[in-house]
């Protein structure tokens, strides 16, 4: 029984003291592997979207905003889903890194959601004739923004970082019920918002010339999300462990 | 020899700041452990951490369980009395004893009898908010008679009590320790318990 | 030990029953009509109440758009595969409004079977192509009559 | 497990019974929200009927939110919550008992009052079954989901405002489906699909909610 507790406490100590500095060091290298594809892909998407791709047969040049709108809308949902997944990991396995991930990903996800809403409004005016309608897809995307803001607000109002991380984990899990509702809102209520541009079953309704920049944009935005979140995590990690020796050592050594 | 409670290198606090220097002590069945320290030294936090309500900042707490119980059954009396103001003492104690021993039938008569030994018979069915601070404390201490956990964690048990009630509670605690319970308590008053161990927080 | 185990079993059973029940209810829900929305064929079949506001969606029938009088009023027909509904509207139309285009009209159905809209929104489909491709496609096939649900989600 | 459930259930019921004034206050709050609404419009009957489902549901949302603000407060302040945490029984069972009583004591009245207020707004009697059904299915969801956030914010200063910020986005599905069903019922459209979804949400909230509330209480008290 004593050896069992000793093993457990040793393992816990290893987790606490071992993995965080390791992650901090290794993540600096991962960040580069995310940053390079992010910059390359997004640059390609922007250039292709603005210049290379022909105008749409119906919407003309207006549709070019799609190359920003669609990837950010995808990422807004994807980021929340990963946060909920990390929430499960944080609560079940008590993994500190998962808590930190949620805290770091929330502002990034909120930014993507905001970007999707703004570009959607800009796109909506010329095509639908209105900046905003209380359409199911738009409304639920707005609610997603509020979910992100809720996680951020909860994190800011709890003083103890450990508790704040776990509280945010639970809230992300509870909020994930909205993600399928957002995803299916276009199918359930036949609304103004068009259906998915790409779907796994139905294939794409897009010309391949137009499609490739979009896919590149999605990849680029995903890498951007990973990159920004990783940096956010590193900052959170330094702040949380600011009293520990390994942080001191790294700051002293530069 | 395995001890019922062994604490090694324990540091606790709310948030990240530890309230006292690392703590090591053990307690066996029948021990009465007095936790001493100034106001804000972390006595209540330590009791909460021992009860598993707070996670320690570092260090370990090992409860040596009996063969047939996974967790040691544990009673905690905090500063707060755990009494609903709108319910009567009897109603409150019914719930508290049911929480501690779901299977046993502690009936109303037993509770009223216990309240009588503490001089509260007349108030047994009054709403708790009509009682004085000392009377409320006595109601919550009636748990010492009603339920029998292996470990009692008592935070300032005799605060606000008059000397007669204080003596009665001290006798009861000594009797419980004699029966093999572990008592961990904090106090600023003189309680006249035969402390077997003393832990000072600094 | 058996008590603990029996209790855990009971809790897991409760959870499974709850989750199973929720899944069953959602599956039943998907079999139901989930659209607060009508199609021209439903209106033609007389399933739709008169004089209440609802939305109607479909394609603007080819050759049906007329602008009588001052030019601010417009009359056209919304159609799905099987039926068409005449629509009357007064006001500005969105840029994408044109024949063959999907639209959603908000308004009321009159007793004479005409739909008086107070708001028209153009729905752009989710297929994107260059004008050349669109030209080529148009030459190949006429805008075939698709099942109603495909028209909007296309 | 059953004994502890019933012990908590009886205790909560007794407390609710002795604080009947609070029930009336909540009902009055709900009635006031709904009753003040027409005063802000030009009381055009068609307008009132068009917005009645939304107004009623917003009233329900806000009343439930207000009642949740204090659902764990008394237990936390007098230390009963600590005793619940220490009980050998699953905290979820205790949370379930507590939330059922909370629903009975607060939201059940709204289920009765909602349809009456609906009549006052001029909606025809045909929509009654839909209103009662959606309220009966929706309010438990609101109570169980809201209690998770209430537990998370238990020890925080100015928890009330934060609670609204956290909870209202989570209430959106109930609002959409609940008001949608009533709207459909008013114009005589079929609404069974949305009712099934509300029922599914309700079942999910009751089965998973207590576990989440228990976890949230442990997290919230650690703050």
PDB file of N, CA, C and O in Angstrom, chain A residues 87-136:
ATOM      1  N   UNK A  87     -11.463  19.520 -22.900  1.00  0.00           N
ATOM      2  CA  UNK A  87     -12.167  19.593 -21.621  1.00  0.00           C
ATOM      3  C   UNK A  87     -12.340  18.220 -21.003  1.00  0.00           C
ATOM      4  O   UNK A  87     -12.110  18.035 -19.804  1.00  0.00           O
ATOM      5  N   UNK A  88     -12.711  17.251 -21.835  1.00  0.00           N
ATOM      6  CA  UNK A  88     -12.865  15.887 -21.330  1.00  0.00           C
ATOM      7  C   UNK A  88     -11.524  15.387 -20.796  1.00  0.00           C
ATOM      8  O   UNK A  88     -11.442  14.837 -19.691  1.00  0.00           O
ATOM      9  N   UNK A  89     -10.481  15.609 -21.578  1.00  0.00           N
ATOM     10  CA  UNK A  89      -9.143  15.160 -21.150  1.00  0.00           C
ATOM     11  C   UNK A  89      -8.757  15.834 -19.835  1.00  0.00           C
ATOM     12  O   UNK A  89      -8.249  15.196 -18.908  1.00  0.00           O
ATOM     13  N   UNK A  90      -9.046  17.134 -19.737  1.00  0.00           N
ATOM     14  CA  UNK A  90      -8.653  17.883 -18.535  1.00  0.00           C
ATOM     15  C   UNK A  90      -9.385  17.375 -17.304  1.00  0.00           C
ATOM     16  O   UNK A  90      -8.796  17.279 -16.226  1.00  0.00           O
ATOM     17  N   UNK A  91     -10.668  17.029 -17.455  1.00  0.00           N
ATOM     18  CA  UNK A  91     -11.432  16.626 -16.282  1.00  0.00           C
ATOM     19  C   UNK A  91     -11.210  15.165 -15.931  1.00  0.00           C
ATOM     20  O   UNK A  91     -11.188  14.791 -14.760  1.00  0.00           O
ATOM     21  N   UNK A  92     -11.053  14.323 -16.952  1.00  0.00           N
ATOM     22  CA  UNK A  92     -10.926  12.893 -16.662  1.00  0.00           C
ATOM     23  C   UNK A  92      -9.502  12.547 -16.248  1.00  0.00           C
ATOM     24  O   UNK A  92      -9.282  11.872 -15.245  1.00  0.00           O
ATOM     25  N   UNK A  93      -8.514  13.044 -17.018  1.00  0.00           N
ATOM     26  CA  UNK A  93      -7.127  12.676 -16.704  1.00  0.00           C
ATOM     27  C   UNK A  93      -6.376  13.756 -15.955  1.00  0.00           C
ATOM     28  O   UNK A  93      -5.181  13.625 -15.715  1.00  0.00           O
ATOM     29  N   UNK A  94      -7.077  14.839 -15.637  1.00  0.00           N
ATOM     30  CA  UNK A  94      -6.471  15.921 -14.861  1.00  0.00           C
ATOM     31  C   UNK A  94      -5.184  16.427 -15.501  1.00  0.00           C
ATOM     32  O   UNK A  94      -4.190  16.689 -14.826  1.00  0.00           O
ATOM     33  N   UNK A  95      -5.195  16.530 -16.823  1.00  0.00           N
ATOM     34  CA  UNK A  95      -3.989  16.945 -17.525  1.00  0.00           C
ATOM     35  C   UNK A  95      -3.937  18.465 -17.560  1.00  0.00           C
ATOM     36  O   UNK A  95      -4.829  19.114 -18.092  1.00  0.00           O
ATOM     37  N   UNK A  96      -2.871  19.037 -17.006  1.00  0.00           N
ATOM     38  CA  UNK A  96      -2.758  20.485 -16.948  1.00  0.00           C
ATOM     39  C   UNK A  96      -2.712  21.100 -18.337  1.00  0.00           C
ATOM     40  O   UNK A  96      -3.279  22.156 -18.584  1.00  0.00           O
ATOM     41  N   UNK A  97      -2.000  20.407 -19.247  1.00  0.00           N
ATOM     42  CA  UNK A  97      -1.831  20.974 -20.587  1.00  0.00           C
ATOM     43  C   UNK A  97      -3.170  21.142 -21.281  1.00  0.00           C
ATOM     44  O   UNK A  97      -3.369  22.094 -22.037  1.00  0.00           O
ATOM     45  N   UNK A  98      -4.115  20.216 -21.016  1.00  0.00           N
ATOM     46  CA  UNK A  98      -5.430  20.318 -21.652  1.00  0.00           C
ATOM     47  C   UNK A  98      -6.162  21.555 -21.158  1.00  0.00           C
ATOM     48  O   UNK A  98      -6.795  22.272 -21.940  1.00  0.00           O
ATOM     49  N   UNK A  99      -6.045  21.830 -19.855  1.00  0.00           N
ATOM     50  CA  UNK A  99      -6.663  23.052 -19.317  1.00  0.00           C
ATOM     51  C   UNK A  99      -6.067  24.280 -19.992  1.00  0.00           C
ATOM     52  O   UNK A  99      -6.772  25.206 -20.394  1.00  0.00           O
ATOM     53  N   UNK A 100      -4.753  24.261 -20.096  1.00  0.00           N
ATOM     54  CA  UNK A 100      -4.079  25.414 -20.690  1.00  0.00           C
ATOM     55  C   UNK A 100      -4.492  25.583 -22.139  1.00  0.00           C
ATOM     56  O   UNK A 100      -4.680  26.691 -22.624  1.00  0.00           O
ATOM     57  N   UNK A 101      -4.679  24.454 -22.832  1.00  0.00           N
ATOM     58  CA  UNK A 101      -5.105  24.519 -24.230  1.00  0.00           C
ATOM     59  C   UNK A 101      -6.441  25.248 -24.340  1.00  0.00           C
ATOM     60  O   UNK A 101      -6.610  26.132 -25.189  1.00  0.00           O
ATOM     61  N   UNK A 102      -7.402  24.867 -23.477  1.00  0.00           N
ATOM     62  CA  UNK A 102      -8.731  25.490 -23.544  1.00  0.00           C
ATOM     63  C   UNK A 102      -8.619  26.991 -23.344  1.00  0.00           C
ATOM     64  O   UNK A 102      -9.190  27.790 -24.097  1.00  0.00           O
ATOM     65  N   UNK A 103      -7.870  27.358 -22.326  1.00  0.00           N
ATOM     66  CA  UNK A 103      -7.743  28.772 -21.995  1.00  0.00           C
ATOM     67  C   UNK A 103      -7.100  29.542 -23.152  1.00  0.00           C
ATOM     68  O   UNK A 103      -7.493  30.661 -23.472  1.00  0.00           O
ATOM     69  N   UNK A 104      -6.116  28.899 -23.798  1.00  0.00           N
ATOM     70  CA  UNK A 104      -5.406  29.586 -24.880  1.00  0.00           C
ATOM     71  C   UNK A 104      -6.220  29.588 -26.165  1.00  0.00           C
ATOM     72  O   UNK A 104      -6.132  30.519 -26.959  1.00  0.00           O
ATOM     73  N   UNK A 105      -7.014  28.531 -26.377  1.00  0.00           N
ATOM     74  CA  UNK A 105      -7.736  28.423 -27.650  1.00  0.00           C
ATOM     75  C   UNK A 105      -8.959  29.324 -27.687  1.00  0.00           C
ATOM     76  O   UNK A 105      -9.377  29.750 -28.765  1.00  0.00           O
ATOM     77  N   UNK A 106      -9.541  29.638 -26.517  1.00  0.00           N
ATOM     78  CA  UNK A 106     -10.804  30.381 -26.510  1.00  0.00           C
ATOM     79  C   UNK A 106     -10.704  31.742 -27.212  1.00  0.00           C
ATOM     80  O   UNK A 106     -11.542  32.039 -28.072  1.00  0.00           O
ATOM     81  N   UNK A 107      -9.700  32.564 -26.910  1.00  0.00           N
ATOM     82  CA  UNK A 107      -9.647  33.852 -27.618  1.00  0.00           C
ATOM     83  C   UNK A 107      -9.415  33.687 -29.112  1.00  0.00           C
ATOM     84  O   UNK A 107      -9.977  34.439 -29.917  1.00  0.00           O
ATOM     85  N   UNK A 108      -8.609  32.687 -29.498  1.00  0.00           N
ATOM     86  CA  UNK A 108      -8.361  32.466 -30.923  1.00  0.00           C
ATOM     87  C   UNK A 108      -9.660  32.058 -31.613  1.00  0.00           C
ATOM     88  O   UNK A 108     -10.025  32.587 -32.671  1.00  0.00           O
ATOM     89  N   UNK A 109     -10.369  31.104 -30.994  1.00  0.00           N
ATOM     90  CA  UNK A 109     -11.638  30.670 -31.565  1.00  0.00           C
ATOM     91  C   UNK A 109     -12.628  31.813 -31.646  1.00  0.00           C
ATOM     92  O   UNK A 109     -13.345  31.968 -32.647  1.00  0.00           O
ATOM     93  N   UNK A 110     -12.658  32.639 -30.603  1.00  0.00           N
ATOM     94  CA  UNK A 110     -13.578  33.779 -30.611  1.00  0.00           C
ATOM     95  C   UNK A 110     -13.241  34.718 -31.757  1.00  0.00           C
ATOM     96  O   UNK A 110     -14.135  35.248 -32.422  1.00  0.00           O
ATOM     97  N   UNK A 111     -11.943  34.908 -32.025  1.00  0.00           N
ATOM     98  CA  UNK A 111     -11.554  35.784 -33.131  1.00  0.00           C
ATOM     99  C   UNK A 111     -12.020  35.228 -34.463  1.00  0.00           C
ATOM    100  O   UNK A 111     -12.536  35.967 -35.304  1.00  0.00           O
ATOM    101  N   UNK A 112     -11.862  33.919 -34.659  1.00  0.00           N
ATOM    102  CA  UNK A 112     -12.315  33.317 -35.909  1.00  0.00           C
ATOM    103  C   UNK A 112     -13.825  33.472 -36.049  1.00  0.00           C
ATOM    104  O   UNK A 112     -14.344  33.746 -37.133  1.00  0.00           O
ATOM    105  N   UNK A 113     -14.545  33.281 -34.932  1.00  0.00           N
ATOM    106  CA  UNK A 113     -15.998  33.425 -34.986  1.00  0.00           C
ATOM    107  C   UNK A 113     -16.376  34.850 -35.360  1.00  0.00           C
ATOM    108  O   UNK A 113     -17.251  35.079 -36.205  1.00  0.00           O
ATOM    109  N   UNK A 114     -15.686  35.807 -34.738  1.00  0.00           N
ATOM    110  CA  UNK A 114     -15.955  37.204 -35.062  1.00  0.00           C
ATOM    111  C   UNK A 114     -15.666  37.494 -36.526  1.00  0.00           C
ATOM    112  O   UNK A 114     -16.445  38.166 -37.210  1.00  0.00           O
ATOM    113  N   UNK A 115     -14.558  36.931 -37.024  1.00  0.00           N
ATOM    114  CA  UNK A 115     -14.191  37.140 -38.429  1.00  0.00           C
ATOM    115  C   UNK A 115     -15.259  36.554 -39.351  1.00  0.00           C
ATOM    116  O   UNK A 115     -15.661  37.174 -40.334  1.00  0.00           O
ATOM    117  N   UNK A 116     -15.737  35.355 -38.993  1.00  0.00           N
ATOM    118  CA  UNK A 116     -16.771  34.721 -39.821  1.00  0.00           C
ATOM    119  C   UNK A 116     -18.034  35.585 -39.840  1.00  0.00           C
ATOM    120  O   UNK A 116     -18.669  35.754 -40.887  1.00  0.00           O
ATOM    121  N   UNK A 117     -18.382  36.151 -38.694  1.00  0.00           N
ATOM    122  CA  UNK A 117     -19.595  36.973 -38.621  1.00  0.00           C
ATOM    123  C   UNK A 117     -19.432  38.254 -39.434  1.00  0.00           C
ATOM    124  O   UNK A 117     -20.329  38.637 -40.183  1.00  0.00           O
ATOM    125  N   UNK A 118     -18.280  38.890 -39.298  1.00  0.00           N
ATOM    126  CA  UNK A 118     -18.085  40.164 -39.990  1.00  0.00           C
ATOM    127  C   UNK A 118     -18.032  39.950 -41.501  1.00  0.00           C
ATOM    128  O   UNK A 118     -18.712  40.640 -42.270  1.00  0.00           O
ATOM    129  N   UNK A 119     -17.231  38.970 -41.940  1.00  0.00           N
ATOM    130  CA  UNK A 119     -17.155  38.734 -43.380  1.00  0.00           C
ATOM    131  C   UNK A 119     -18.503  38.281 -43.914  1.00  0.00           C
ATOM    132  O   UNK A 119     -18.880  38.630 -45.035  1.00  0.00           O
ATOM    133  N   UNK A 120     -19.242  37.533 -43.098  1.00  0.00           N
ATOM    134  CA  UNK A 120     -20.573  37.103 -43.525  1.00  0.00           C
ATOM    135  C   UNK A 120     -21.492  38.298 -43.733  1.00  0.00           C
ATOM    136  O   UNK A 120     -22.250  38.360 -44.704  1.00  0.00           O
ATOM    137  N   UNK A 121     -21.402  39.269 -42.832  1.00  0.00           N
ATOM    138  CA  UNK A 121     -22.253  40.454 -42.954  1.00  0.00           C
ATOM    139  C   UNK A 121     -21.877  41.233 -44.212  1.00  0.00           C
ATOM    140  O   UNK A 121     -22.737  41.689 -44.972  1.00  0.00           O
ATOM    141  N   UNK A 122     -20.558  41.361 -44.440  1.00  0.00           N
ATOM    142  CA  UNK A 122     -20.108  42.103 -45.621  1.00  0.00           C
ATOM    143  C   UNK A 122     -20.575  41.403 -46.896  1.00  0.00           C
ATOM    144  O   UNK A 122     -20.969  42.035 -47.869  1.00  0.00           O
ATOM    145  N   UNK A 123     -20.549  40.085 -46.849  1.00  0.00           N
ATOM    146  CA  UNK A 123     -20.951  39.306 -48.013  1.00  0.00           C
ATOM    147  C   UNK A 123     -22.474  39.339 -48.184  1.00  0.00           C
ATOM    148  O   UNK A 123     -22.999  39.345 -49.295  1.00  0.00           O
ATOM    149  N   UNK A 124     -23.177  39.372 -47.076  1.00  0.00           N
ATOM    150  CA  UNK A 124     -24.633  39.284 -47.131  1.00  0.00           C
ATOM    151  C   UNK A 124     -25.265  40.493 -47.785  1.00  0.00           C
ATOM    152  O   UNK A 124     -26.268  40.381 -48.479  1.00  0.00           O
ATOM    153  N   UNK A 125     -24.686  41.661 -47.582  1.00  0.00           N
ATOM    154  CA  UNK A 125     -25.316  42.883 -48.080  1.00  0.00           C
ATOM    155  C   UNK A 125     -25.545  42.835 -49.592  1.00  0.00           C
ATOM    156  O   UNK A 125     -26.671  42.988 -50.047  1.00  0.00           O
ATOM    157  N   UNK A 126     -24.484  42.588 -50.396  1.00  0.00           N
ATOM    158  CA  UNK A 126     -24.731  42.598 -51.843  1.00  0.00           C
ATOM    159  C   UNK A 126     -25.519  41.379 -52.331  1.00  0.00           C
ATOM    160  O   UNK A 126     -26.208  41.484 -53.335  1.00  0.00           O
ATOM    161  N   UNK A 127     -25.386  40.248 -51.675  1.00  0.00           N
ATOM    162  CA  UNK A 127     -26.012  39.049 -52.230  1.00  0.00           C
ATOM    163  C   UNK A 127     -27.440  38.844 -51.738  1.00  0.00           C
ATOM    164  O   UNK A 127     -28.336  38.580 -52.516  1.00  0.00           O
ATOM    165  N   UNK A 128     -27.648  38.906 -50.445  1.00  0.00           N
ATOM    166  CA  UNK A 128     -29.003  38.678 -49.927  1.00  0.00           C
ATOM    167  C   UNK A 128     -29.803  39.963 -49.846  1.00  0.00           C
ATOM    168  O   UNK A 128     -31.011  39.942 -49.683  1.00  0.00           O
ATOM    169  N   UNK A 129     -29.107  41.087 -49.832  1.00  0.00           N
ATOM    170  CA  UNK A 129     -29.803  42.350 -49.671  1.00  0.00           C
ATOM    171  C   UNK A 129     -29.881  42.791 -48.229  1.00  0.00           C
ATOM    172  O   UNK A 129     -30.625  43.691 -47.898  1.00  0.00           O
ATOM    173  N   UNK A 130     -29.103  42.160 -47.331  1.00  0.00           N
ATOM    174  CA  UNK A 130     -29.135  42.581 -45.932  1.00  0.00           C
ATOM    175  C   UNK A 130     -27.834  42.172 -45.240  1.00  0.00           C
ATOM    176  O   UNK A 130     -27.253  41.145 -45.565  1.00  0.00           O
ATOM    177  N   UNK A 131     -27.385  43.026 -44.330  1.00  0.00           N
ATOM    178  CA  UNK A 131     -26.172  42.679 -43.587  1.00  0.00           C
ATOM    179  C   UNK A 131     -26.442  41.520 -42.624  1.00  0.00           C
ATOM    180  O   UNK A 131     -25.615  40.666 -42.383  1.00  0.00           O
ATOM    181  N   UNK A 132     -27.607  41.566 -42.042  1.00  0.00           N
ATOM    182  CA  UNK A 132     -27.868  40.597 -40.982  1.00  0.00           C
ATOM    183  C   UNK A 132     -29.297  40.133 -41.075  1.00  0.00           C
ATOM    184  O   UNK A 132     -30.212  40.930 -41.251  1.00  0.00           O
ATOM    185  N   UNK A 133     -29.514  38.852 -40.995  1.00  0.00           N
ATOM    186  CA  UNK A 133     -30.869  38.337 -40.806  1.00  0.00           C
ATOM    187  C   UNK A 133     -30.825  37.425 -39.594  1.00  0.00           C
ATOM    188  O   UNK A 133     -29.775  36.856 -39.272  1.00  0.00           O
ATOM    189  N   UNK A 134     -31.932  37.274 -38.940  1.00  0.00           N
ATOM    190  CA  UNK A 134     -31.968  36.369 -37.780  1.00  0.00           C
ATOM    191  C   UNK A 134     -32.223  34.968 -38.275  1.00  0.00           C
ATOM    192  O   UNK A 134     -33.203  34.324 -37.949  1.00  0.00           O
ATOM    193  N   UNK A 135     -31.296  34.548 -39.087  1.00  0.00           N
ATOM    194  CA  UNK A 135     -31.369  33.238 -39.716  1.00  0.00           C
ATOM    195  C   UNK A 135     -30.694  32.245 -38.782  1.00  0.00           C
ATOM    196  O   UNK A 135     -29.852  32.628 -37.971  1.00  0.00           O
ATOM    197  N   UNK A 136     -31.089  31.000 -38.878  1.00  0.00           N
ATOM    198  CA  UNK A 136     -30.617  30.018 -37.897  1.00  0.00           C
ATOM    199  C   UNK A 136     -29.095  29.932 -37.872  1.00  0.00           C
ATOM    200  O   UNK A 136     -28.482  29.928 -36.804  1.00  0.00           O
TER     201      UNK A 136
END
